[in-house]
Structure formats: C-alpha cells, structure tokens
CSV table of C-alpha atoms in Angstrom, one decimal:
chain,number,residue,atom,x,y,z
A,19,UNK,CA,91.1,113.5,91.4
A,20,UNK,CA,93.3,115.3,94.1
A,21,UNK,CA,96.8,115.6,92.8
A,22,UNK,CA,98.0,114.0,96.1
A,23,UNK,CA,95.8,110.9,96.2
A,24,UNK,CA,97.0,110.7,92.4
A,25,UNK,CA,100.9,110.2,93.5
A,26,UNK,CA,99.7,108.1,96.4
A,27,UNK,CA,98.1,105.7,94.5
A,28,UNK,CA,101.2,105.5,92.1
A,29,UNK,CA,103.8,105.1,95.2
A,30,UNK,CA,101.3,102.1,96.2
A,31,UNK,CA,102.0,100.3,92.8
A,32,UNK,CA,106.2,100.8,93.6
A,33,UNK,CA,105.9,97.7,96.6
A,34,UNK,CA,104.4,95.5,93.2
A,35,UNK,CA,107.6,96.2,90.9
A,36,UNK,CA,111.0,94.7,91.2
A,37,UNK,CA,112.6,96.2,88.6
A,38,UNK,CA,113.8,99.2,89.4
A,39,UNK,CA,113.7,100.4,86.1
A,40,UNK,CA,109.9,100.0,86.4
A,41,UNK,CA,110.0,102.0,89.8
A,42,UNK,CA,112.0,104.7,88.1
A,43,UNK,CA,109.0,105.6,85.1
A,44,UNK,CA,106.0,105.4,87.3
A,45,UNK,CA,108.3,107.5,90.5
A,46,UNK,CA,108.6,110.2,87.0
A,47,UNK,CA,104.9,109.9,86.4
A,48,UNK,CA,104.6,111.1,89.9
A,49,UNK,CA,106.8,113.9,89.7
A,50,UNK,CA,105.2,115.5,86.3
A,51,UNK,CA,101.7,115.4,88.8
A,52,UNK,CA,103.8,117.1,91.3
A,53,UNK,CA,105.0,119.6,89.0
A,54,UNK,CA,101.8,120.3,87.3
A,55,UNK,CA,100.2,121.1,90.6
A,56,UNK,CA,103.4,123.7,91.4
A,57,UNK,CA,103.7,121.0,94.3
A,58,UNK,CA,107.8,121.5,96.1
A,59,UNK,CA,107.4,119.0,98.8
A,60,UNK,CA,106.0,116.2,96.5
A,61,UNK,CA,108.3,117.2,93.6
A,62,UNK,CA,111.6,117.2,96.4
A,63,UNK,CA,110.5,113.8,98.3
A,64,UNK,CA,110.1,112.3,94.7
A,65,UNK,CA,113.0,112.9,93.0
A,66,UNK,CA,115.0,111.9,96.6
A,67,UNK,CA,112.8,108.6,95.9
A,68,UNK,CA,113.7,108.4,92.6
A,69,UNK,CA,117.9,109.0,92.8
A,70,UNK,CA,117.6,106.3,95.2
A,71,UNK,CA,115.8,104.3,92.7
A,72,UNK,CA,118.2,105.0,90.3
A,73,UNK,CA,121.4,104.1,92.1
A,74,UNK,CA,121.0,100.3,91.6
A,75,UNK,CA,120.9,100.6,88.0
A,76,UNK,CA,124.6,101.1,85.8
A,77,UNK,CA,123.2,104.4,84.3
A,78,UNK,CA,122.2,107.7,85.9
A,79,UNK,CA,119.8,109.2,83.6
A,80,UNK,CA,117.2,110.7,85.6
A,81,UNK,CA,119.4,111.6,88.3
A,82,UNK,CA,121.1,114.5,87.1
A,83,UNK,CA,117.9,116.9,86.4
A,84,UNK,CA,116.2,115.6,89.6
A,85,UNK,CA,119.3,116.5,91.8
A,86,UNK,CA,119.7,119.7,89.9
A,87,UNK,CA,115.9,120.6,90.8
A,88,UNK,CA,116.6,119.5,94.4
A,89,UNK,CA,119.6,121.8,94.6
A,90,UNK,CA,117.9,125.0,93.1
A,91,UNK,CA,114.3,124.2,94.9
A,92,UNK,CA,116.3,124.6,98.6
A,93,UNK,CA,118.9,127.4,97.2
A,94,UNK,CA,115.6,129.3,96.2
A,95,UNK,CA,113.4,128.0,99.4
A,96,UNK,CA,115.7,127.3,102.0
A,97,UNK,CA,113.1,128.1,104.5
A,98,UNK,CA,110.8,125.3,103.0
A,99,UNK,CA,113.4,122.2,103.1
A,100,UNK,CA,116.2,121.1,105.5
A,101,UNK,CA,119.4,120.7,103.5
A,102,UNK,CA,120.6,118.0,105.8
A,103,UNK,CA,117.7,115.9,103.8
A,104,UNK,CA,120.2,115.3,100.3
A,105,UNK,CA,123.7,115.6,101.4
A,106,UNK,CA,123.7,112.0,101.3
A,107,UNK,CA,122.1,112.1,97.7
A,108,UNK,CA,125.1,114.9,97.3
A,109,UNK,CA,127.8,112.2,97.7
A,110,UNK,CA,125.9,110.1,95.3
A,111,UNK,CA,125.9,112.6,92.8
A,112,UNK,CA,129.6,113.9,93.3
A,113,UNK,CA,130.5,110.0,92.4
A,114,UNK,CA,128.5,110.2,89.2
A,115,UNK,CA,130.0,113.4,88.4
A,116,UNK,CA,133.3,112.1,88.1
A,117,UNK,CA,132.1,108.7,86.0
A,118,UNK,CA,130.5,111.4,83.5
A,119,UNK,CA,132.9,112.0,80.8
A,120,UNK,CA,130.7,115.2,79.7
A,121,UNK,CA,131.3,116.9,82.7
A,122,UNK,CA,134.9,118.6,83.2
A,123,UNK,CA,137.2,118.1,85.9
A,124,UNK,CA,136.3,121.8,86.7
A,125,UNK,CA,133.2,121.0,87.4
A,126,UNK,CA,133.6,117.7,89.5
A,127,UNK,CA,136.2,119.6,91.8
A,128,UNK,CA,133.4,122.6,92.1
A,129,UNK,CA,131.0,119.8,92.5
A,130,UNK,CA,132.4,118.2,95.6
A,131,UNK,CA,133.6,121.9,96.9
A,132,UNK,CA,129.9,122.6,96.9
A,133,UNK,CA,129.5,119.7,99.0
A,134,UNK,CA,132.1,120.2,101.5
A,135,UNK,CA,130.8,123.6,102.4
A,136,UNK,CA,127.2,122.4,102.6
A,137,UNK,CA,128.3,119.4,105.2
A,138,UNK,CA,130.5,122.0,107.2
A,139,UNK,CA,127.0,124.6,107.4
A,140,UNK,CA,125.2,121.3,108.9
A,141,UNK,CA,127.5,120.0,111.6
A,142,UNK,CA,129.3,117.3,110.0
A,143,UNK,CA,132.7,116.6,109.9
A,144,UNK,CA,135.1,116.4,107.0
A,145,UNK,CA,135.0,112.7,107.0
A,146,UNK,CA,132.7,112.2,104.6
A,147,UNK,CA,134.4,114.3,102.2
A,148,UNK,CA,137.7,112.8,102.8
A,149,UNK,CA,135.9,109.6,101.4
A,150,UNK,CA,134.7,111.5,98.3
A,151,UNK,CA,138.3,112.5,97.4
A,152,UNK,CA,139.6,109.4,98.0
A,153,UNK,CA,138.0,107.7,95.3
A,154,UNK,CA,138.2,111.0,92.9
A,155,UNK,CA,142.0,110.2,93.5
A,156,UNK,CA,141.8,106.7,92.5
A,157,UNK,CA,139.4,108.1,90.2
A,158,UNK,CA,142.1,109.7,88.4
A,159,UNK,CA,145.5,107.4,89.3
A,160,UNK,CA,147.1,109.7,91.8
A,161,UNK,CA,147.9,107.5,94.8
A,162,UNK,CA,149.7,109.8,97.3
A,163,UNK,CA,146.6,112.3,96.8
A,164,UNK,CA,144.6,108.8,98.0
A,165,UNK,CA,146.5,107.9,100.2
A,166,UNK,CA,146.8,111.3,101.8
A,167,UNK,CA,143.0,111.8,101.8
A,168,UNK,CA,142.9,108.1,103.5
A,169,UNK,CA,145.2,109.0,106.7
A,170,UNK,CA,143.1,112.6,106.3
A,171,UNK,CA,139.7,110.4,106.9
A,172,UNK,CA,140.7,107.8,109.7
A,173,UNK,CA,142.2,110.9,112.0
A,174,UNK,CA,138.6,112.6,111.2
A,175,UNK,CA,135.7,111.6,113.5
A,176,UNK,CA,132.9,109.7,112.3
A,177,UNK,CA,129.5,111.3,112.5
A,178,UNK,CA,126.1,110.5,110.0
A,179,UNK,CA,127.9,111.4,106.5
A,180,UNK,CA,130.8,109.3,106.8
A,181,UNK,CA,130.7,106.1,104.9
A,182,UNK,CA,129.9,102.8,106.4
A,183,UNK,CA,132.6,100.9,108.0
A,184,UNK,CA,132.0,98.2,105.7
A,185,UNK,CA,132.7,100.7,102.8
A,186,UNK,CA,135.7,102.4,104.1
A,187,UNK,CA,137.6,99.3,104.8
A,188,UNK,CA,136.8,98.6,101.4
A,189,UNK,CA,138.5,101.6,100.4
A,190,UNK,CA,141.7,101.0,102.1
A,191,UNK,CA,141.6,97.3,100.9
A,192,UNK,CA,141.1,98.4,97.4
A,193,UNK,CA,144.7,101.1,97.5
A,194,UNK,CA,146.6,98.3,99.4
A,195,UNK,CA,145.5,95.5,96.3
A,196,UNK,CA,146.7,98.8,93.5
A,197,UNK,CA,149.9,98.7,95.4
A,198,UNK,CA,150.3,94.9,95.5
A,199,UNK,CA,150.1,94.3,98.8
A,200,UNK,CA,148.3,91.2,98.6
A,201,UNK,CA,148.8,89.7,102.0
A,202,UNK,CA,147.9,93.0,103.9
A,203,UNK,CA,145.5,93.5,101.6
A,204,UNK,CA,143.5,90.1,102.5
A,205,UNK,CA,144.3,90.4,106.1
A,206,UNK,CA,142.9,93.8,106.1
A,207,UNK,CA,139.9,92.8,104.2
A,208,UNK,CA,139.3,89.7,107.2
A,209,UNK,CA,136.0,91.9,108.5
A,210,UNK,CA,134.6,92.1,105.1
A,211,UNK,CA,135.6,88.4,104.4
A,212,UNK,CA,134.2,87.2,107.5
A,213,UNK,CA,131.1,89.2,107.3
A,214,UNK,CA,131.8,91.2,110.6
A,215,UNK,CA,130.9,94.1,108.6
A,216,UNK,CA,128.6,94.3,105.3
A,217,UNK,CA,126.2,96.7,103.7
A,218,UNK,CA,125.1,97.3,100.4
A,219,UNK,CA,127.0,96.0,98.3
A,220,UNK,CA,129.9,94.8,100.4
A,221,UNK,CA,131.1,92.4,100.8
A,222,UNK,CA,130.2,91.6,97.0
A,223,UNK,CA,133.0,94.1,95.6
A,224,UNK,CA,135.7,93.0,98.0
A,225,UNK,CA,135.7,90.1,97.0
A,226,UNK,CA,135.3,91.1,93.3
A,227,UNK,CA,138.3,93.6,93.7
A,228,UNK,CA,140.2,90.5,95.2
A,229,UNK,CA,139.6,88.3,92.7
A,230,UNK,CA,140.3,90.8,90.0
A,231,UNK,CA,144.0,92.0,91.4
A,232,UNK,CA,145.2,88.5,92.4
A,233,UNK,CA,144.1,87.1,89.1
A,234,UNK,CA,145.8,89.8,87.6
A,235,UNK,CA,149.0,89.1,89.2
A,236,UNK,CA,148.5,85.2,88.8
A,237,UNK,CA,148.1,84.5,92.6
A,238,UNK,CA,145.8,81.7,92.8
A,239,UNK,CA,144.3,83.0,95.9
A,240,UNK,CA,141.7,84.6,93.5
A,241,UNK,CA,140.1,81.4,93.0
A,242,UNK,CA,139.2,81.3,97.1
A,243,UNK,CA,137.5,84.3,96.4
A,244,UNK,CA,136.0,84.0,92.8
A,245,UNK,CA,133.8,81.5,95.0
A,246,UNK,CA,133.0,84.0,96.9
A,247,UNK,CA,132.2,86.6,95.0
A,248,UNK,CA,129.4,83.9,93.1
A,249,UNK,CA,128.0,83.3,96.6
A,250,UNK,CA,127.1,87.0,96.9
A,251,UNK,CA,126.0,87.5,93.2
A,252,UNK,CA,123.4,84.9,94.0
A,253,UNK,CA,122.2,86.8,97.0
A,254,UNK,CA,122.3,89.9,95.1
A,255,UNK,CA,119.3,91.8,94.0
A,256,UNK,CA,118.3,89.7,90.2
A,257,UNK,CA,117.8,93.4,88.6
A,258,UNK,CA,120.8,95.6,90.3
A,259,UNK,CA,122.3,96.2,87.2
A,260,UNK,CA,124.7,98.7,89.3
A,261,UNK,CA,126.8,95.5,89.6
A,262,UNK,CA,127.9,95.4,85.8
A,263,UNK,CA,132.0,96.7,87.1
A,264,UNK,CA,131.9,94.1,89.7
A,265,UNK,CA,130.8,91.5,87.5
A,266,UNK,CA,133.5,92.4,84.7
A,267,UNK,CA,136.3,91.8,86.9
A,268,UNK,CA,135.0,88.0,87.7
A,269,UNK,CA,135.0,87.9,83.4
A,270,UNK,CA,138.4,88.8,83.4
A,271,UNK,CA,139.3,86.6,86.0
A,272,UNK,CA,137.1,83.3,83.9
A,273,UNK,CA,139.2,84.4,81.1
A,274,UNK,CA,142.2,83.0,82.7
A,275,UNK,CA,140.9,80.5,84.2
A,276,UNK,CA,137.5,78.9,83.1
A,277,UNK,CA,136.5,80.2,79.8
A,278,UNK,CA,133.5,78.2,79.3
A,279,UNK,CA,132.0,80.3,82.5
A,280,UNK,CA,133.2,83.7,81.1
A,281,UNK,CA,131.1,83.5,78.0
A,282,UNK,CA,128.1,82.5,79.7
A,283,UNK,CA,128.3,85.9,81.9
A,284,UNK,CA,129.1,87.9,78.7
A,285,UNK,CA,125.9,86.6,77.5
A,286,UNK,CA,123.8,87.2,80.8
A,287,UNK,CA,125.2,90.3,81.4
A,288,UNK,CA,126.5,92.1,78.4
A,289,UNK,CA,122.7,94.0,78.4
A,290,UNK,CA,123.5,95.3,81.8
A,291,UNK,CA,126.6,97.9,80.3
A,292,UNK,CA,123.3,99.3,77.8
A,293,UNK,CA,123.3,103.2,78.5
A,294,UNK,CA,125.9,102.9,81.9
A,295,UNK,CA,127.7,105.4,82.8
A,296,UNK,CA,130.6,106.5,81.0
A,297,UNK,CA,133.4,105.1,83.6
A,298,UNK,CA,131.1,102.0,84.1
A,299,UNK,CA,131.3,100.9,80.7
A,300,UNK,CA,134.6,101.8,80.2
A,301,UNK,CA,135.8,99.3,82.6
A,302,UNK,CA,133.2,96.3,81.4
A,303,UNK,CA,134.4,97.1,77.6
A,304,UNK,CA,138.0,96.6,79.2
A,305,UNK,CA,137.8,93.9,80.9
A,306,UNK,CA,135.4,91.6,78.2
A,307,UNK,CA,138.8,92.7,75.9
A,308,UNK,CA,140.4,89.4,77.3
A,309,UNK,CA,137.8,87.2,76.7
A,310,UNK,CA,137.2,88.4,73.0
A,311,UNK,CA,140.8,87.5,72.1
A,312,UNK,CA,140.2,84.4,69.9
A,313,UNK,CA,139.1,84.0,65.9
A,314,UNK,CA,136.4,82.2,64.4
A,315,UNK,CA,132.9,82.5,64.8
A,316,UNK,CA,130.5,81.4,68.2
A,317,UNK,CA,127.1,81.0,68.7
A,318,UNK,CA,125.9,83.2,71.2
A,319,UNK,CA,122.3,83.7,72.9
A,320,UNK,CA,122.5,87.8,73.5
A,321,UNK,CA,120.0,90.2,74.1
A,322,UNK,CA,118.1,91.8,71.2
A,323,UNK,CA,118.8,95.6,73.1
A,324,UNK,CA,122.6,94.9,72.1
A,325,UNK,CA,123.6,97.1,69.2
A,326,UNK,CA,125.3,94.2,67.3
A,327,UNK,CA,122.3,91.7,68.2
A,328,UNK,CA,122.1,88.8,65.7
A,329,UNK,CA,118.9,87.0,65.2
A,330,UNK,CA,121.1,84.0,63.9
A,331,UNK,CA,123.0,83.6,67.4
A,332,UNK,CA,126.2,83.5,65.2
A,333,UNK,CA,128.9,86.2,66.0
A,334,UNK,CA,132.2,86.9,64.6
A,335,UNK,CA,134.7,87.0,67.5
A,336,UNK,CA,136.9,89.8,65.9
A,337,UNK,CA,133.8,91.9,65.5
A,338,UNK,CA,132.9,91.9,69.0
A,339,UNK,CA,136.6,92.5,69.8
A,340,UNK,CA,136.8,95.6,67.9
A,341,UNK,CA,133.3,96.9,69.0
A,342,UNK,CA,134.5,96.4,72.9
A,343,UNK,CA,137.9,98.0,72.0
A,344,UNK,CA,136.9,101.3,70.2
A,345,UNK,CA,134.1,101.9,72.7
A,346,UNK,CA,136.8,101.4,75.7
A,347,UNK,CA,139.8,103.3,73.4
A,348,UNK,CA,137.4,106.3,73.3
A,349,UNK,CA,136.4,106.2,76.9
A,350,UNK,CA,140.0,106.6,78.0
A,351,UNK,CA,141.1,109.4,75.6
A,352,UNK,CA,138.2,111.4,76.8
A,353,UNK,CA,138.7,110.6,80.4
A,354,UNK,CA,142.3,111.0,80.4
A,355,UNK,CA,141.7,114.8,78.4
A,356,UNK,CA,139.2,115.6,81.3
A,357,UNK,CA,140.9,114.8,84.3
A,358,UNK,CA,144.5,115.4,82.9
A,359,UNK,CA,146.3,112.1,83.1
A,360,UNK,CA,146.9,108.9,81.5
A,361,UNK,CA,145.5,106.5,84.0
A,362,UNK,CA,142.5,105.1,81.5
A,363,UNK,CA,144.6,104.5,78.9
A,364,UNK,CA,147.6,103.0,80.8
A,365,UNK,CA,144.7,100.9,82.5
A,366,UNK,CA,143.2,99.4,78.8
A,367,UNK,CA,147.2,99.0,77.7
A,368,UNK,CA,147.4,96.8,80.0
A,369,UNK,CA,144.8,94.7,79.1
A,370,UNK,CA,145.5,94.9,75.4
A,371,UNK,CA,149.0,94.5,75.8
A,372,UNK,CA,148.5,90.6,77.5
C-alpha cells in the first residue's frame, strides 16, 4: 500500500480515540511509515500533531525527540518548511525544558535564547518571550526578574505568539496571590472569574491557584472558589491528565477542610502523577504530603500502575507518607542544584513544616 494512504488511514482512526494516550501510539506508528519512506513533510506535520497530542497528558515523553527532529529537519531544509509553523510548539517545549530536571539551567536559558532569535527573524515581537521568562522566573523563585519581565510584556505589543489574554492575566494573578495580595489578586482575576476571558485551561487554574494560596493563608474565600474550581474539573476533558498540578492544590486545600473529599481525589487521581514531568510531580508529591499526615492503616481503591499498589486495598499511611516525601525531597535538591536556588526546597519546607 502507498505510504501516504497508510498514515491517512491511521489519522482517520485518531477522530475514534479519546484518550490521548491512544492518539499519541498510533500518531508514532505514523511517523515510523513516514520515516521509513524518507518522507519530511509527513514526518514534520506528524510530530507537530503528535507534541500537540502530547500536551494534555502530565509527561512529555515523545515530545522531546519529535521537537528535536523538527528543529534539525528546518535547520537542514529551511527551504522545505516555514519556521513560523513550530514557534508556538517552541514555547511549548521551552516550558518543558525548564520542568526537566535532566536538563541544566544552561541549557533552558540557551533553549529560550534560541527561541527569541527565531521569533525576532519571523516578525514577532518580544511579547511572547517576555511570557516565557516570566514563568522561568517564577520557575526559579526570583520575583523582581518576574515582575520585571511582566511590566517588560504589557508595554510590548501583542501580535500571534503572545499568550492568550486569558493566560496572561493568569500570570499576573498568580505573582499578585505569591505576594499576598489577595484582594487585588481576586479583583484582578474578575475576567477570568466571570468568564469574560477563557481558553484552555483557564479559567480552571485560576481558580485552582485561588483556592490553593487563600487556603494556604487560611482565608476562607478559598472555599468560593474550591466550588469553582470542581465546576470546571467536570467540564474538563475526562483523560487530560495535564491537570494533575491543578488538581493537587484542591488536595491541599480538602486537607484543611474536608478530608473525606481529599482521599477520594488521591485515589482518582494519584495514577495521573505516573511518569509526569519532573516539576509536575514534584508539586503533586508536595502537596498529597498534608493529606498523608495521620497513622494507622486505610483502605484505599488505587490503581494497579502505582508502584506501591496493594491488591488487599489496605495501605499503611506512614508508608505512603514517606514514598511522597522522598520522591518530592529529591525533586527539590535536584532542582534547586540546577537552577541555583533554594525555592523547591523552601516550597516542600513549608509544607512539611505545618
């Protein structure tokens, strides 16, 4: 059969699945065609298809190779491809660069470098960029750098690379809650809270973020938007495992206030943090810390792809505990050695420390 009627017939089956897991393996079977039959343009549009794919998931396995092929496939063929076609795949990849533990700090900065100078070659402003550093900055605890890159990025112009308005008033909700500003946070969040502005994900992390820093601070204004946040889970796509971070900061918010409830999402979604990406399961491990503070035994109904799985449903509290906390402990040594600062460790102090 002709090589291209092979990967059309596979892209067919893709509207069937839901899972993007499922998408992921047949978009790869798709790709090995493409490569056996020395074909670029299938092999780029493919692995653009399947980096997309692989965004809704908490890992990014397959991402990493593909966007590596992409990159050398143009660099080596400019005349063949447009460049303009993966800067926004770039971004993507400059955000999993930095939630990689294995790759250094060297190589994030030369990373998102590399993806200034290509958005500069294409027309685009700096705005986009000024997004990227923002949350690098975060990233690594240094708010004046954030907030520098922030006033940087709303004096820029906005052109087809900047973020989406929902997402960059996300952004400057998120530094206000870090800072404590609570009630300028909430009034500046009132577009994402109202649903003037949405996308993706938003207003589903707003809310979570919300919840997560005025639980933290014991504000029961959290509870308004707990609600909320459960309103959007529901709409939420059932296999987007890329919502595993969101979801562990409405755990540490049931742990306060509804522990009942806070098991019964460790259980649905502790299988979700299986393989994530270094920062992501940093901060799930961190946050199920507050939950796991009790003795004693519990029966629990977990998935048989956890590594402490237990046919019997009965698990030892302590156990859990200490699996969490090493797997978070290491996590923020490593991170903290890469990017030269102490704001992963501070972070799971502060959990451990309640």
């Amino acid at each position: 059969m002709n090589h291209n009627l092979e990967i059309q017939k596979i892209l067919l089956k893709l509207d069937t699945l839901s899972h993007p897991e499922d998408k992921i393996n047949l978009l790869k079977q798709a790709i090995q065609i493409a490569d056996a039959n020395n074909d670029l343009d299938w092999g780029f549009d493919l692995r653009l298809d399947l980096i997309s794919q692989e965004k809704d998931t908490s890992h990014c396995t397959e991402s990493f190779p593909a966007f590596t092929w992409i990159l050398s496939a143009y660099d080596s063929n400019s005349e063949l491809f447009n460049e303009d076609d993966f800067l926004w795949e770039y971004k993507w990849m400059a955000a999993a660069a930095r939630r990689n533990v294995n790759i250094s700090r060297q190589q994030v900065e030369s990373i998102m470098a590399d993806l200034k100078v290509r958005m500069e070659r294409n027309g685009y402003t700096p705005r986009g960029y000024y997004s990227v550093m923002i949350y690098w900055n975060l990233f690594i605890g240094d708010m004046q750098e954030a907030n520098k890159y922030l006033e940087l990025r709303d004096n820029t112009t906005r052109d087809r690379m900047s973020h989406c308005p929902a997402c960059e008033l996300d952004t400057r909700v998120e530094i206000e809650l870090i800072e404590g500003q609570f009630d300028k946070a909430i009034t500046t969040a009132n577009d994402l809270i109202t649903k003037k502005l949405t996308c993706g994900v938003m207003p589903l992390s707003t809310f979570c973020n919300l919840t997560y820093y005025l639980s933290k601070a014991g504000d029961e204004r959290a509870a308004e938007f707990f609600e909320k946040a459960e309103e959007e889970i529901a709409e939420a796509e059932e296999n987007d495992s890329s919502l595993i971070s969101n979801i562990s900061d409405l755990i540490y918010y049931l742990n306060k206030y509804d522990r009942n409830r806070g098991w019964e999402y460790f259980q649905k979604y502790a299988e979700w943090e299986i393989g994530a990406e270094d920062s992501i399961s940093f901060d799930f491990s961190k946050n199920i810390l507050t939950l796991l503070k009790e003795d004693g035994q519990k029966q629990l109904t977990m998935s048989e792809k956890l590594p402490y799985f237990k046919a019997d449903g009965n698990y030892n509290i302590a156990d859990l505990y200490d699996y969490y906390y090493k797997k978070a402990n290491e996590l923020a040594q490593q991170f903290d050695a890469r990017n030269g600062t102490n704001s992963f460790s501070k972070a799971l102090e502060e959990v451990v420390s309640v």
